[in-house]
Structures are given as structure tokens and as C-alpha cells.
Amino acid sequence: MALPNFLSVLALFALLSVLINNGVEASHKIYHRYQSLSVDMVKQTHRTGYHFQPPKNWINDPNGPLYYKGLYHLFYQYNPEGAVWGNIVWAHSVSKDLINWESLEHAIYPSKWFDNYGCWSGSATILPNGEPVIFYTGIVDEKNTQVQNYAVPANSSDPYLREWVKPDDNPIVYPDRSVNATAFRDPTTAWLVDGYWRILIGSRRRHRGVAYLYRSWDFKKWVKAKHPLHSVQGTGMWECPDFFPVSMSKEDGLDTSVWGPNVRHVLKVSLDLTRYEYYTIGTYDKKKDRYYPDKTLVDGWAGLRYDYGNFYASKTFFDPSTNRRILWGWANESDAVQHDKNKGWAGIQLIPRRVWLDPSGKQLLQWPIAELEKLRSHNVQLSSQKLYQGYHVEVKGITAAQVDVDVTFSFPSLDKAEPFDPKWAKLDALDVCAQKGSKAQGGLGPFGLLTLASEKLEEFTPVFFRVFKASDKHKVLLCSDARSSSLGIGLYKPPFAGFVDVDLTDKKLTLRSLIDHSVVESFGAGGRTVITSRVYPTIAVFDKAHLFVFNNGSETVTVENLNAWSMKMPVMNVPMKS
Ligand SMILES: *[C@@H]1O[C@H](CO)[C@@H](O)[C@H](O)[C@H]1NC(C)=O
Ligand SMILES: *[C@@H]1O[C@H](CO)[C@@H](O)[C@H](O)[C@H]1NC(C)=O
Ligand SMILES: *[C@@H]1O[C@H](CO)[C@@H](O)[C@H](O)[C@H]1NC(C)=O
Ligand SMILES: *[C@H]1O[C@@H](CO)[C@H](O)[C@@H](O)[C@@H]1NC(C)=O
């Protein structure tokens, strides 16, 4: 099967982007003067093909995702002036399918005394009358004093919600004297129980991470509750808290205000100290307005994560059109600031994931939204492919720099699993991965994928399993190791890893990776453990990128079934015609 000429497709796309950009320049009234770098200057090499990105400049947190009148809205922190953090506004895009996006005018930008120094992250709430309200953090002075504001659509008949109004009775929440006013931000979606609305605001009290709770009966006057919903000593500033119900019996998502006997709650926080997130599953006591994480879970930086790699400032929303709870997360760049300035862009949003409670109740499961599959084009399969120790077999005939690959591995027995060194019990999965990468030969594993690999393996990002025998049970490690990802210099190339709580009785492990030029998002064992890496190959770019399956363990592993699809490019943030 002949491959399409990938490079010429890209060249055409770049040309289109240039043409489209001229459209931006013409229609952008407010920020015209900031459009210093034209899109034809933006470096294409490591730009993603199907991830959410604006045509240029810096992005960070996803904000206020919502579904309204048939359209998905995504707002995000954006610097209209350049590829580094600063001058933050809420950029705004809309989509019918969460995959193809059109961009609109910025929704929220500094314009009032209560947000003149910045419009930081926040969330959207759909009121009982169906109309959306946004809460966001406004910066009021040079000292970074933070208040919480609200904004409403200027015309709620407009499904695009193009224009947002910030009423003069803002801010709705000031930091009182007991609150650290420079660490007080990122309001959540509101939920309604027993006649009162609640929101959380992330904060810290010295070293204690805190989710302050505010209540309101009219959605206007907000009063701080005597106790925070939850707080944990030693965890530092809690950014971007997210609090939502999950069903104990169904994969369907629940609206944020749902409460009942068949419902657990999830609290996620983004730890500014570590720049990672963790979550717990627990019980929400609506009378006391307190949240109690399950005792079996770690309530701190070593807790469960949505993603054990590059994933931060995430936020979920409930999609009533499909009854899903959908998770958005941001991945920053792993290169140097100077690289970003040269590239002209920095930051991507990862592919939205559906989240639900595992039947065990002990963790969440995640899977890329089904709509992504619309981008799948040419398909290649492997089956019953034996991988003896030291083997790597190429998956040929796909655009390996831009691919969705889903594979099931099987093995005859668990006997050859390496012993789990009891010393490691105190270590992070990451340290085990760092010691036992793909290059240290093992027993059962390492086996998995070599993504964004050069033909001769000067560069590759292995995503692999390694199975250990601990005293009581087997421990499965999933690694995404960027250490050999690039010959480039000045890059951050960490190994990332998480343990996978999976039943091995059928002697199978599955892995799905979404590979997209400079990002590899991997879902182990049906979304039980997820890891994202950002990498910047120098050789393995465009049609010089290859994909392999490999095994470096003494136990023979079989690729039962592998499907790889070249991925098409969606419409990505083309400005919408007014
Ligand atoms: C509000 O939006 C609707 C739907 O787009 C449009 O028909 C109407 O003209 C808008 N009203 C105003 C005052 O702009
Ligand atoms: C308040 O928060 C800021 C920003 O996180 C921090 O630098 C400062 O130390 C905090 N003050 C106190 C008293 O914790
Ligand atoms: C497999 O192990 C050998 C020997 O340690 C090493 O040279 C090779 O790079 C490993 N393969 C991968 C993909 O890491
Ligand atoms: C992303 O960039 C790397 C490399 O500079 C940092 O080490 C991370 O802390 C950072 N992550 C976030 C969430 O900002």
C-alpha cells in the first residue's frame, strides 16, 4: 500500500495556515497589535497533527469546558503576545465533536478593576434554566491579589456564546483576612444540594493545601463555610481543584450536583509544589459539607493520578448529550524557553478522555473519547507475532509520527517475572522505571512499543510493561521513558511510570498509544494507568519516524493483535467566520 506523501500534505497544510492566519489578522480587532509573529514563522516540526493547539503562542490550563445548544466550548489560558507565559486571556473555541475546532474572539480578557492584572483559570456552571455562568480568578494588582469573578453570556440565544459580560457587582468572592490573597484561585463548577450552591477555591495555609468552600442560595452572594471541604497538611498550594460525583454501577457520567446512595465523589487537585496532580475517591457528607477520602487511598502527592506523566491543571465537565464525564488536561513543553520562542508556540491540550469509576471502586478508568476514531484512516494489523528476547518488529505502512495504535500482548506464564526488590516498596514507580528502563533486560518484560523511533534506533521513546513478582502478588509497571527520545540538547527527558492494578489471570496486557509528533499518550490495561510524554526527536520526524513492537525480557511475548491507524488532521482552530 502506497503511503500518501506526508510531507507534501504538511506543506499544503502550512500554506493553508498562512492563508488562514491572514484572516485572523484582519478580523482580530482587540489584539491586533499583539499578533507580532505571523503563523508562517511558526516552526512545524514538532507541532501536533490532531491535538488541540492554537496556530501559535503559549497556552496553559483548559478553562470552563461546557456543552451548550449542540456545541462543545473550550476556553483556555492563552498569551496573545508570544510563546511564553504572560498577558493571559481566556481564548475560546467551539466544536461539534470535540475533535474539529473553530476559534472565536477571546471570551474573557482584562478590562475591569477586578481583573486588570490577569484573567486566570476557572470553570463553567450550567444553571437550572440552561444558561451558563463562568467563574474565574481575577488579578487586581501588581502584588497578584486574587479575587473570584463571574461572567455571563451577552446573548444566551447565541449557541457560540461569542460575547461575555462581567457585571459590575463583581467580584463575588474576596479573600478574607484568614485567606492568603496571593494563593486563592481556580473556582470549580458549582453544585447544588439541598437548596444551596457550592464552589471550591484552591488555596494553601502555610504548607497545608486547602479547598475552601463557599455557599450561596441565589448564586450571587457567596459566603465562606466555616470549614474547607478538605485540606491536607504538607501538600502546598492546591491549584485547579475539581470535585465531581461518579456512579458506582454505570460508566455514564453524572451531572455535578448529583448526590445519592449509588454515588461516590472524586476530589482532584493540582499540586503547585510538584507540578503533578492527584485524586482520591471518597464520601461527600452534604450535611457537614465535608469530603472524606477512602482510608485505603493515599491522600497526598503519592496518591492516584489521572496521568503519571506530563498532565496538569486538568478539569472535567459533564456532557449531557452523551451522559459522559469528560476530562481535559494540559501538557506543557519539555524543551527550553528559548526553543519555545523559536518555535513560536508552547503547550497543547491532550485528547479529551472519558472518565468513570472502576467496578472495584478503587480507581478511575479513562479512555480517549470515541470521536477520536473518526480521524483514523489507513489501518495496519499484526497478529500472532512472537517477540523473542531482544526482538523488535516494525509496524510498517502507517504515518508513525501521527498514529493511534492499540495492541494486546500475551505471554505463556508469569514464572519468569523478576523479583520485586522490597527496597523499591518505598520508591515511586518512576524510580523503578529509571533503574530498569527498556535497556535493562528482564524476565517478563520489558515489552511494548518503541514510539517516534528513528530507523536505526538512535532515537526512540519506549512505552512498555515490566512485570515483577512481589511477596503477595505480581506488580505491573508501565513506563514511558523519554531518556532516549532525542539527540537534541537542552531538553527535559524524564522517564515516567506508574504501577498498573490489573488482574493477570488471562496472561494478557493491553496498551493504546496516541502518538502525535511530540506527544505520546499511553493508556495501559484499558485505561487503568495513563502516561503522557512530550518528546522532540531530531531524526524521527515526519516520514522518518518509525513504530516498533519490542521485547527485552527472557519470556517470549506474543502480539496477539495490533491495530495501528494513520491519523488524519482535524480542523484545528481555524477562525470562525462571523
Ligand atoms: C442573539 O443571538 C441570536 C442567535 O444567534 C441572534 O439571532 C440574535 O440576533 C442575537 N441578538 C442580539 C441582540 O445580538
Ligand atoms: C501566601 O502565598 C504566597 C504564594 O503562594 C506565598 O509565597 C506566601 O508564602 C504565602 N503566605 C503565607 C503566610 O503562607
Ligand atoms: C534491549 O536490551 C539491549 C541489551 O541491554 C539493549 O542494547 C537494547 O537497547 C534494548 N532495547 C531497547 C528497545 O531498549
Ligand atoms: C513542564 O516543564 C518541565 C520542564 O521545564 C517542568 O519540569 C515541569 O514542572 C512543567 N510542568 C508543569 C505542569 O508546569
XYZ file of C-alpha atoms and ligand atoms in Angstrom:
634
model
C 0.000 0.000 0.000
C 1.493 3.322 -1.060
C 1.723 5.981 1.581
C 0.351 9.419 0.870
C 3.167 11.880 0.507
C 3.083 13.035 4.061
C 5.467 15.917 3.658
C 3.601 17.497 0.814
C 0.374 17.198 2.776
C 2.115 19.035 5.585
C 3.451 21.686 3.254
C -0.049 22.252 1.947
C -1.337 22.496 5.476
C 1.331 25.026 6.388
C 0.358 27.075 3.358
C -3.294 26.899 4.348
C -2.353 28.022 7.839
C -0.634 31.045 6.396
C -3.691 31.946 4.377
C -5.937 31.356 7.355
C -3.709 33.424 9.561
C -4.147 36.409 7.304
C -7.807 36.010 8.107
C -7.004 36.224 11.813
C -5.027 39.382 11.377
C -7.855 41.004 9.520
C -10.667 40.031 11.854
C -8.910 40.347 15.190
C -9.812 43.753 16.457
C -8.820 43.837 20.085
C -5.498 42.084 19.984
C -4.334 43.063 16.539
C -1.263 44.805 17.889
C -0.166 41.667 19.706
C -0.016 39.476 16.638
C 3.678 40.053 16.315
C 4.650 36.644 14.998
C 2.873 35.502 11.888
C 1.972 31.853 11.620
C 4.319 31.209 8.694
C 7.135 31.822 11.189
C 5.831 29.083 13.470
C 8.048 26.005 13.403
C 6.060 22.990 12.216
C 8.456 20.163 13.074
C 7.089 19.178 16.452
C 3.622 20.665 16.196
C 0.927 18.118 16.761
C -1.327 16.872 13.984
C -4.510 16.072 15.896
C -4.123 17.552 19.382
C -5.748 20.814 20.415
C -3.477 23.768 19.679
C -3.983 27.353 18.556
C -1.988 28.389 15.455
C 0.724 29.909 17.639
C 1.757 31.225 21.080
C 1.595 29.978 24.649
C -1.315 28.041 26.145
C -1.898 26.535 29.562
C -4.903 25.408 31.602
C -8.144 24.303 29.946
C -10.926 26.501 31.359
C -14.696 26.253 31.679
C -15.374 23.337 29.305
C -19.103 23.078 28.643
C -21.746 21.792 26.270
C -24.380 24.274 25.128
C -27.046 24.160 22.423
C -25.307 21.445 20.428
C -21.768 22.801 20.719
C -18.794 21.981 22.892
C -16.915 25.001 24.181
C -13.349 25.042 25.335
C -11.723 28.094 26.854
C -8.048 28.081 27.716
C -5.324 30.231 29.203
C -3.588 31.946 26.301
C -0.892 34.547 25.766
C -1.852 36.527 22.640
C 1.613 38.095 22.583
C 4.023 35.208 22.495
C 5.175 31.683 23.250
C 5.940 32.242 26.945
C 3.517 32.651 29.855
C 2.056 36.174 30.309
C -0.780 38.569 29.317
C -3.224 35.768 29.991
C -6.711 35.834 28.447
C -9.425 33.207 28.012
C -9.182 32.104 24.404
C -12.315 30.407 23.114
C -13.002 27.569 20.664
C -16.111 25.628 19.688
C -16.651 22.176 18.269
C -19.451 19.827 17.310
C -17.409 16.714 18.091
C -14.560 17.660 20.474
C -12.110 16.912 17.617
C -12.609 19.609 14.952
C -12.324 23.097 16.430
C -13.033 26.608 15.282
C -11.712 29.587 17.182
C -13.694 32.628 18.245
C -12.805 36.005 19.733
C -11.276 35.858 23.206
C -14.062 35.372 25.735
C -12.543 36.989 28.814
C -9.658 39.438 28.950
C -8.509 42.121 31.385
C -10.857 45.102 31.196
C -12.140 45.909 34.690
C -10.576 46.851 38.009
C -11.281 43.335 39.292
C -9.267 41.594 36.565
C -6.960 44.250 35.163
C -3.827 42.275 36.006
C -4.980 38.921 34.689
C -7.864 36.564 33.934
C -6.803 33.245 35.338
C -8.408 29.833 35.441
C -11.972 28.928 36.258
C -14.989 26.835 35.428
C -18.444 26.953 33.936
C -21.739 26.000 35.550
C -24.978 25.367 33.669
C -27.839 26.859 35.710
C -31.201 25.071 36.098
C -32.617 27.396 33.406
C -29.999 26.036 30.995
C -27.795 29.121 30.866
C -24.058 29.040 31.536
C -22.139 31.144 34.052
C -18.354 31.334 34.227
C -16.366 31.780 37.422
C -12.740 32.801 37.043
C -9.910 34.267 39.068
C -9.173 37.941 38.523
C -5.855 39.523 39.452
C -6.436 43.010 40.830
C -2.954 44.430 41.361
C 0.754 44.027 40.796
C 1.020 42.070 44.031
C -1.037 39.266 42.457
C -4.040 39.691 44.759
C -6.690 37.208 43.667
C -10.478 37.535 43.652
C -13.190 35.401 42.063
C -15.395 36.900 39.379
C -18.296 35.797 37.258
C -19.203 36.358 33.638
C -22.424 35.666 31.739
C -23.198 35.436 28.020
C -24.230 38.749 26.452
C -26.735 36.821 24.340
C -27.676 33.391 25.595
C -29.585 32.667 22.361
C -26.228 32.559 20.598
C -25.019 28.940 20.659
C -21.464 30.198 20.057
C -21.538 32.301 23.234
C -19.306 34.773 21.462
C -19.566 37.616 23.901
C -19.273 37.524 27.684
C -20.273 40.237 30.136
C -18.618 40.803 33.500
C -21.275 42.528 35.640
C -20.340 45.411 37.930
C -21.243 43.587 41.126
C -18.013 41.605 40.716
C -16.016 40.230 42.432
C -18.239 37.623 44.004
C -15.563 36.418 46.404
C -12.787 38.407 48.077
C -10.086 36.745 50.124
C -10.956 37.450 53.764
C -8.242 38.020 56.347
C -7.843 34.324 57.101
C -7.039 33.573 53.456
C -3.712 34.038 51.675
C -4.759 36.519 48.986
C -1.955 35.562 46.601
C -2.802 31.868 46.831
C -6.535 31.864 46.257
C -7.705 30.780 42.836
C -9.316 28.467 40.266
C -13.016 28.259 41.257
C -14.754 24.981 40.411
C -18.018 24.260 38.673
C -20.806 24.918 41.216
C -23.012 22.138 42.535
C -26.438 22.415 44.151
C -27.536 20.356 47.142
C -30.474 20.997 49.451
C -31.122 24.447 48.044
C -27.575 25.803 48.346
C -24.948 26.190 45.662
C -21.349 25.375 46.491
C -17.995 26.123 44.873
C -14.426 25.317 45.829
C -11.455 27.648 45.585
C -7.899 26.294 45.666
C -5.524 27.669 48.284
C -2.901 26.997 50.923
C -2.490 27.740 54.603
C 1.273 27.718 55.106
C 2.147 24.216 53.883
C -1.379 22.869 54.056
C -3.223 22.514 50.741
C -6.821 23.725 51.089
C -10.056 23.595 49.074
C -12.125 26.439 50.533
C -15.874 26.008 50.274
C -18.273 28.868 49.519
C -22.070 28.647 49.609
C -24.825 30.668 48.031
C -28.588 30.353 47.775
C -29.030 32.911 44.974
C -25.789 32.330 43.034
C -24.787 35.935 43.723
C -23.918 36.285 47.380
C -21.271 33.718 48.337
C -20.370 33.011 51.952
C -17.337 31.075 53.104
C -18.149 27.903 55.037
C -16.596 27.533 58.469
C -14.540 24.535 57.322
C -12.897 23.885 53.988
C -14.349 20.922 52.102
C -10.969 19.267 52.554
C -7.319 20.084 53.259
C -4.076 18.105 53.602
C -1.007 19.108 55.572
C 2.294 19.301 53.681
C 0.890 19.341 50.161
C 1.321 23.078 49.489
C -0.813 25.171 47.173
C -3.806 23.373 45.646
C -4.448 24.648 42.158
C -7.385 23.777 39.932
C -9.434 21.656 42.336
C -12.102 19.534 40.656
C -14.904 17.846 42.596
C -17.494 15.605 40.989
C -19.723 12.558 41.530
C -19.185 9.174 39.865
C -21.672 6.329 39.587
C -20.905 3.059 41.391
C -22.839 0.979 38.890
C -22.590 2.644 35.486
C -19.950 4.060 33.165
C -22.243 7.013 32.495
C -21.090 10.300 33.904
C -23.173 12.252 36.400
C -24.103 15.897 36.494
C -22.074 17.745 39.103
C -24.996 18.200 41.526
C -25.994 14.514 41.630
C -25.894 13.005 45.101
C -27.239 9.650 46.263
C -26.623 6.161 47.625
C -25.065 4.842 44.411
C -22.664 7.731 44.088
C -19.063 8.306 45.174
C -17.167 11.576 44.874
C -13.785 12.419 43.412
C -11.562 15.289 44.523
C -8.626 16.146 42.263
C -6.035 18.813 42.997
C -3.051 20.110 41.043
C -0.041 20.431 43.319
C 1.947 23.531 42.553
C 4.884 22.117 44.558
C 5.348 19.033 42.390
C 3.529 20.187 39.244
C 1.625 16.905 39.251
C -1.990 16.162 40.115
C -3.525 13.543 42.317
C -7.034 12.460 43.153
C -8.894 10.489 45.762
C -12.261 8.754 45.720
C -14.377 9.279 48.811
C -17.590 10.205 50.525
C -19.182 13.626 50.417
C -21.129 14.359 53.577
C -23.529 17.030 52.377
C -24.785 17.875 55.896
C -21.329 18.624 57.262
C -20.210 19.774 53.808
C -17.045 17.744 54.125
C -15.282 15.240 51.960
C -13.704 12.069 53.388
C -11.312 10.219 51.089
C -11.366 6.433 51.361
C -8.903 5.327 54.027
C -7.248 2.844 51.686
C -6.097 5.635 49.355
C -3.048 7.871 49.685
C -4.194 11.470 50.227
C -1.040 13.269 49.139
C 1.499 13.636 46.370
C 1.999 9.848 46.150
C -1.712 9.291 45.543
C -3.539 8.134 42.421
C -3.030 10.189 39.307
C -5.030 10.611 36.150
C -1.722 10.569 34.359
C 1.751 9.675 35.619
C 3.444 11.906 33.072
C 3.055 15.408 31.702
C -0.528 16.369 32.595
C -1.640 19.324 34.711
C -4.393 21.806 35.554
C -6.999 19.358 34.358
C -10.738 19.810 34.552
C -13.763 17.605 33.891
C -17.224 18.535 32.674
C -20.490 16.665 32.276
C -21.688 16.212 28.706
C -25.485 15.845 28.918
C -25.793 14.968 25.212
C -23.952 11.666 25.701
C -24.019 11.269 29.504
C -20.270 11.315 29.786
C -17.870 12.944 32.199
C -15.015 14.213 30.076
C -11.542 15.191 31.258
C -9.352 17.868 29.694
C -5.690 18.246 30.700
C -2.810 20.444 29.609
C 0.695 19.232 28.693
C 3.468 21.814 28.760
C 6.589 21.659 26.639
C 9.647 19.739 27.806
C 12.076 21.930 25.902
C 13.732 25.197 26.890
C 12.035 28.597 26.874
C 14.338 29.662 24.054
C 13.143 26.695 21.991
C 9.558 27.800 22.565
C 10.352 31.330 21.453
C 11.978 29.918 18.329
C 9.107 27.525 17.691
C 6.553 30.290 18.219
C 4.266 28.045 20.245
C 4.146 26.218 23.565
C 1.624 23.893 25.184
C -1.111 21.555 23.968
C -4.361 20.188 25.344
C -4.376 16.417 25.479
C -7.072 14.329 23.793
C -10.253 14.556 25.926
C -10.815 11.412 27.972
C -13.977 9.816 29.245
C -13.638 9.025 32.973
C -15.636 6.628 35.112
C -15.264 4.557 38.273
C -13.620 1.154 38.009
C -16.009 -1.587 39.214
C -13.540 -2.261 42.069
C -14.271 1.270 43.301
C -10.556 1.719 43.944
C -9.625 3.900 40.991
C -10.933 5.726 37.942
C -10.678 4.447 34.383
C -10.002 6.674 31.390
C -10.315 6.240 27.653
C -9.886 8.621 24.712
C -13.307 9.867 23.609
C -14.800 7.716 20.842
C -14.987 10.698 18.456
C -11.213 10.496 18.020
C -11.720 7.345 15.971
C -13.190 9.492 13.170
C -9.630 10.562 12.399
C -8.422 7.017 11.853
C -7.509 6.371 8.229
C -5.146 3.752 6.824
C -5.078 0.696 9.087
C -2.308 -1.866 9.561
C -2.606 -5.037 11.617
C -0.281 -7.568 13.181
C -1.381 -10.770 14.819
C 0.218 -13.818 16.446
C 3.596 -12.142 16.140
C 6.073 -13.787 18.517
C 8.606 -11.494 20.155
C 11.613 -13.392 21.441
C 14.111 -11.724 23.723
C 15.831 -8.785 22.048
C 13.357 -8.651 19.130
C 11.915 -5.509 17.697
C 9.482 -5.719 14.792
C 8.431 -2.722 12.759
C 4.783 -1.801 12.263
C 5.084 -0.686 8.646
C 2.777 1.214 6.353
C 1.440 3.916 8.663
C 2.435 7.518 9.330
C 4.297 6.613 12.508
C 4.646 10.244 13.585
C 0.858 10.600 13.692
C -0.794 7.363 14.655
C -3.240 5.659 17.018
C -2.042 2.169 17.981
C -3.860 -0.408 20.072
C -2.170 -3.686 20.968
C -2.825 -6.807 23.038
C 0.214 -8.747 24.281
C 0.042 -12.248 25.729
C 2.575 -14.452 27.494
C 2.580 -18.156 28.378
C 3.244 -17.765 32.088
C 4.236 -15.415 34.870
C 7.086 -17.621 36.060
C 9.881 -15.513 34.643
C 8.719 -12.264 36.288
C 11.677 -10.646 38.064
C 11.573 -10.456 41.846
C 10.324 -7.144 43.194
C 13.080 -5.779 45.394
C 11.449 -4.941 48.767
C 13.640 -1.817 48.844
C 11.542 -0.485 45.968
C 8.373 -0.532 48.041
C 9.341 2.902 49.322
C 10.157 4.171 45.860
C 7.983 5.792 43.310
C 7.198 3.713 40.227
C 9.263 6.316 38.458
C 12.442 5.376 40.312
C 11.933 1.721 39.436
C 11.481 2.673 35.783
C 14.594 4.867 35.958
C 16.627 1.905 37.249
C 15.016 -0.683 34.962
C 14.410 1.019 31.661
C 13.855 -0.790 28.369
C 17.589 -1.413 28.067
C 17.974 -3.491 31.232
C 16.950 -6.959 30.134
C 14.316 -8.617 32.264
C 12.162 -11.687 32.688
C 8.558 -10.869 31.813
C 9.207 -7.595 30.084
C 10.248 -5.012 29.285
C 7.934 -5.363 26.273
C 5.822 -2.811 24.473
C 6.118 -0.128 21.802
C 9.029 1.907 20.542
C 7.352 5.138 19.522
C 8.747 8.047 17.486
C 11.762 5.894 16.729
C 14.428 6.515 14.114
C 15.035 3.601 11.762
C 18.299 2.602 13.463
C 17.057 3.423 16.983
C 19.341 6.359 17.646
C 16.147 7.911 18.996
C 13.056 6.250 20.437
C 10.535 6.619 23.252
C 9.741 3.184 24.629
C 6.350 2.606 26.263
C 6.469 -0.734 27.992
C 5.345 -3.120 30.694
C 7.611 -4.867 33.134
C 6.106 -7.488 35.446
C 7.578 -8.189 38.904
C 6.873 -10.868 41.464
C 6.289 -9.319 44.885
C 5.789 -11.387 48.040
C 1.999 -11.388 47.825
C 1.210 -10.687 44.173
C 2.542 -9.506 40.852
C 3.340 -5.879 40.294
C 2.978 -4.456 36.811
C 4.952 -1.370 35.903
C 4.079 0.824 32.912
C 6.886 3.161 31.754
C 7.060 5.893 29.172
C 10.731 6.700 29.029
C 11.900 9.835 27.222
C 15.588 9.387 28.032
C 16.466 8.130 24.544
C 13.825 10.175 22.778
C 16.061 12.732 21.150
C 19.613 13.588 20.228
C 18.648 17.245 20.750
C 20.171 19.191 23.604
C 18.660 21.274 26.383
C 15.595 19.051 26.616
C 13.825 17.651 29.671
C 13.749 13.896 29.021
C 12.353 12.173 32.088
C 11.257 8.589 32.465
C 7.632 8.496 33.692
C 5.960 5.461 35.234
C 3.025 4.136 37.182
C 2.014 0.776 38.573
C -0.965 -0.895 36.937
C -3.509 -2.529 39.222
C -4.564 -5.265 36.799
C -5.612 -8.891 37.005
C -3.151 -11.084 35.078
C -5.074 -14.374 35.146
C -5.689 -14.250 31.394
C -1.949 -13.538 30.855
C -2.618 -10.524 28.683
C -1.801 -6.845 28.806
C -3.171 -4.163 26.508
C -1.688 -0.848 25.515
C -3.036 2.007 23.419
C -0.803 4.920 22.447
C -1.770 8.154 20.745
C 1.401 9.294 19.008
C 1.488 12.791 17.565
C 4.900 14.232 16.567
C 5.949 15.488 20.022
C 3.482 13.757 22.317
C 2.861 10.141 23.266
C -0.265 9.469 25.367
C -0.416 5.865 26.539
C -3.342 4.001 28.115
C -2.280 0.817 29.894
C -4.662 -2.069 30.571
C -7.804 -0.377 29.275
C -7.088 2.994 30.873
C -6.114 1.792 34.346
C -2.799 3.654 34.163
C -2.161 6.514 31.769
C 1.136 8.268 30.981
C 1.914 11.200 28.702
C 5.393 12.161 27.491
C 6.474 15.144 25.412
C 9.468 14.392 23.198
C 11.354 16.153 20.389
C 13.126 13.743 18.072
C 15.666 15.180 15.641
C 15.823 12.215 13.235
C 12.472 10.537 13.858
C 10.344 13.335 12.415
C 7.575 13.214 9.800
C 8.142 10.243 7.457
C 11.439 9.412 9.203
C 9.532 8.284 12.281
C 9.021 4.555 12.834
C 6.954 2.405 15.162
C 8.100 -0.956 16.543
C 6.910 -3.585 18.985
C 9.726 -4.970 21.134
C 10.594 -7.381 23.893
C 13.711 -7.308 26.028
C 12.645 -9.964 28.530
C 13.608 -13.634 28.571
C 9.959 -14.751 28.388
C 8.634 -14.797 24.837
C 5.737 -12.406 24.377
C 3.158 -12.609 21.587
C 1.478 -9.701 19.865
C -1.983 -11.273 19.839
C -3.422 -8.440 17.914
C -2.244 -4.985 16.927
C -4.113 -2.287 15.062
C -2.453 0.931 14.007
C -4.161 3.736 12.162
C -2.580 6.702 10.441
C -4.404 9.706 11.856
C -5.928 12.484 9.775
C -5.666 16.119 10.726
C -8.861 17.646 12.054
C -9.835 21.265 11.510
C -7.786 22.835 14.288
C -8.660 26.294 15.470
C -9.440 27.819 12.149
C -11.105 31.170 12.886
C -14.867 31.013 12.554
C -16.368 33.351 10.018
C -18.761 35.791 11.629
C -28.673 36.746 19.819
O -28.312 35.562 19.141
C -29.290 35.105 18.228
C -28.833 33.731 17.724
O -27.547 33.801 17.165
C -29.438 36.136 17.120
O -30.426 35.687 16.214
C -29.820 37.461 17.720
O -29.818 38.442 16.716
C -28.827 37.864 18.794
N -29.295 39.053 19.475
C -28.547 40.135 19.567
C -29.133 41.268 20.319
O -27.435 40.188 19.081
C 0.883 33.121 50.509
O 1.022 32.583 49.206
C 2.191 33.000 48.539
C 2.098 32.453 47.117
O 1.920 31.060 47.116
C 3.426 32.537 49.284
O 4.588 32.994 48.632
C 3.377 33.049 50.716
O 4.447 32.490 51.446
C 2.063 32.662 51.377
N 1.985 33.263 52.709
C 1.770 32.529 53.801
C 1.695 33.281 55.079
O 1.641 31.300 53.762
C 17.316 -4.268 24.770
O 18.447 -4.644 25.561
C 19.702 -4.470 24.934
C 20.753 -5.013 25.868
O 20.659 -4.421 27.123
C 19.900 -3.001 24.635
O 21.128 -2.798 23.965
C 18.762 -2.511 23.754
O 18.880 -1.117 23.545
C 17.431 -2.804 24.432
N 16.331 -2.415 23.567
C 15.566 -1.381 23.831
C 14.473 -1.116 22.861
O 15.706 -0.664 24.802
C 6.707 21.327 32.402
O 8.028 21.612 32.031
C 9.008 20.848 32.710
C 10.342 21.186 32.096
O 10.604 22.533 32.168
C 8.941 21.138 34.200
O 9.880 20.343 34.886
C 7.527 20.831 34.700
O 7.399 21.182 36.064
C 6.500 21.593 33.892
N 5.163 21.146 34.268
C 4.189 21.989 34.597
C 2.895 21.380 34.930
O 4.325 23.191 34.615
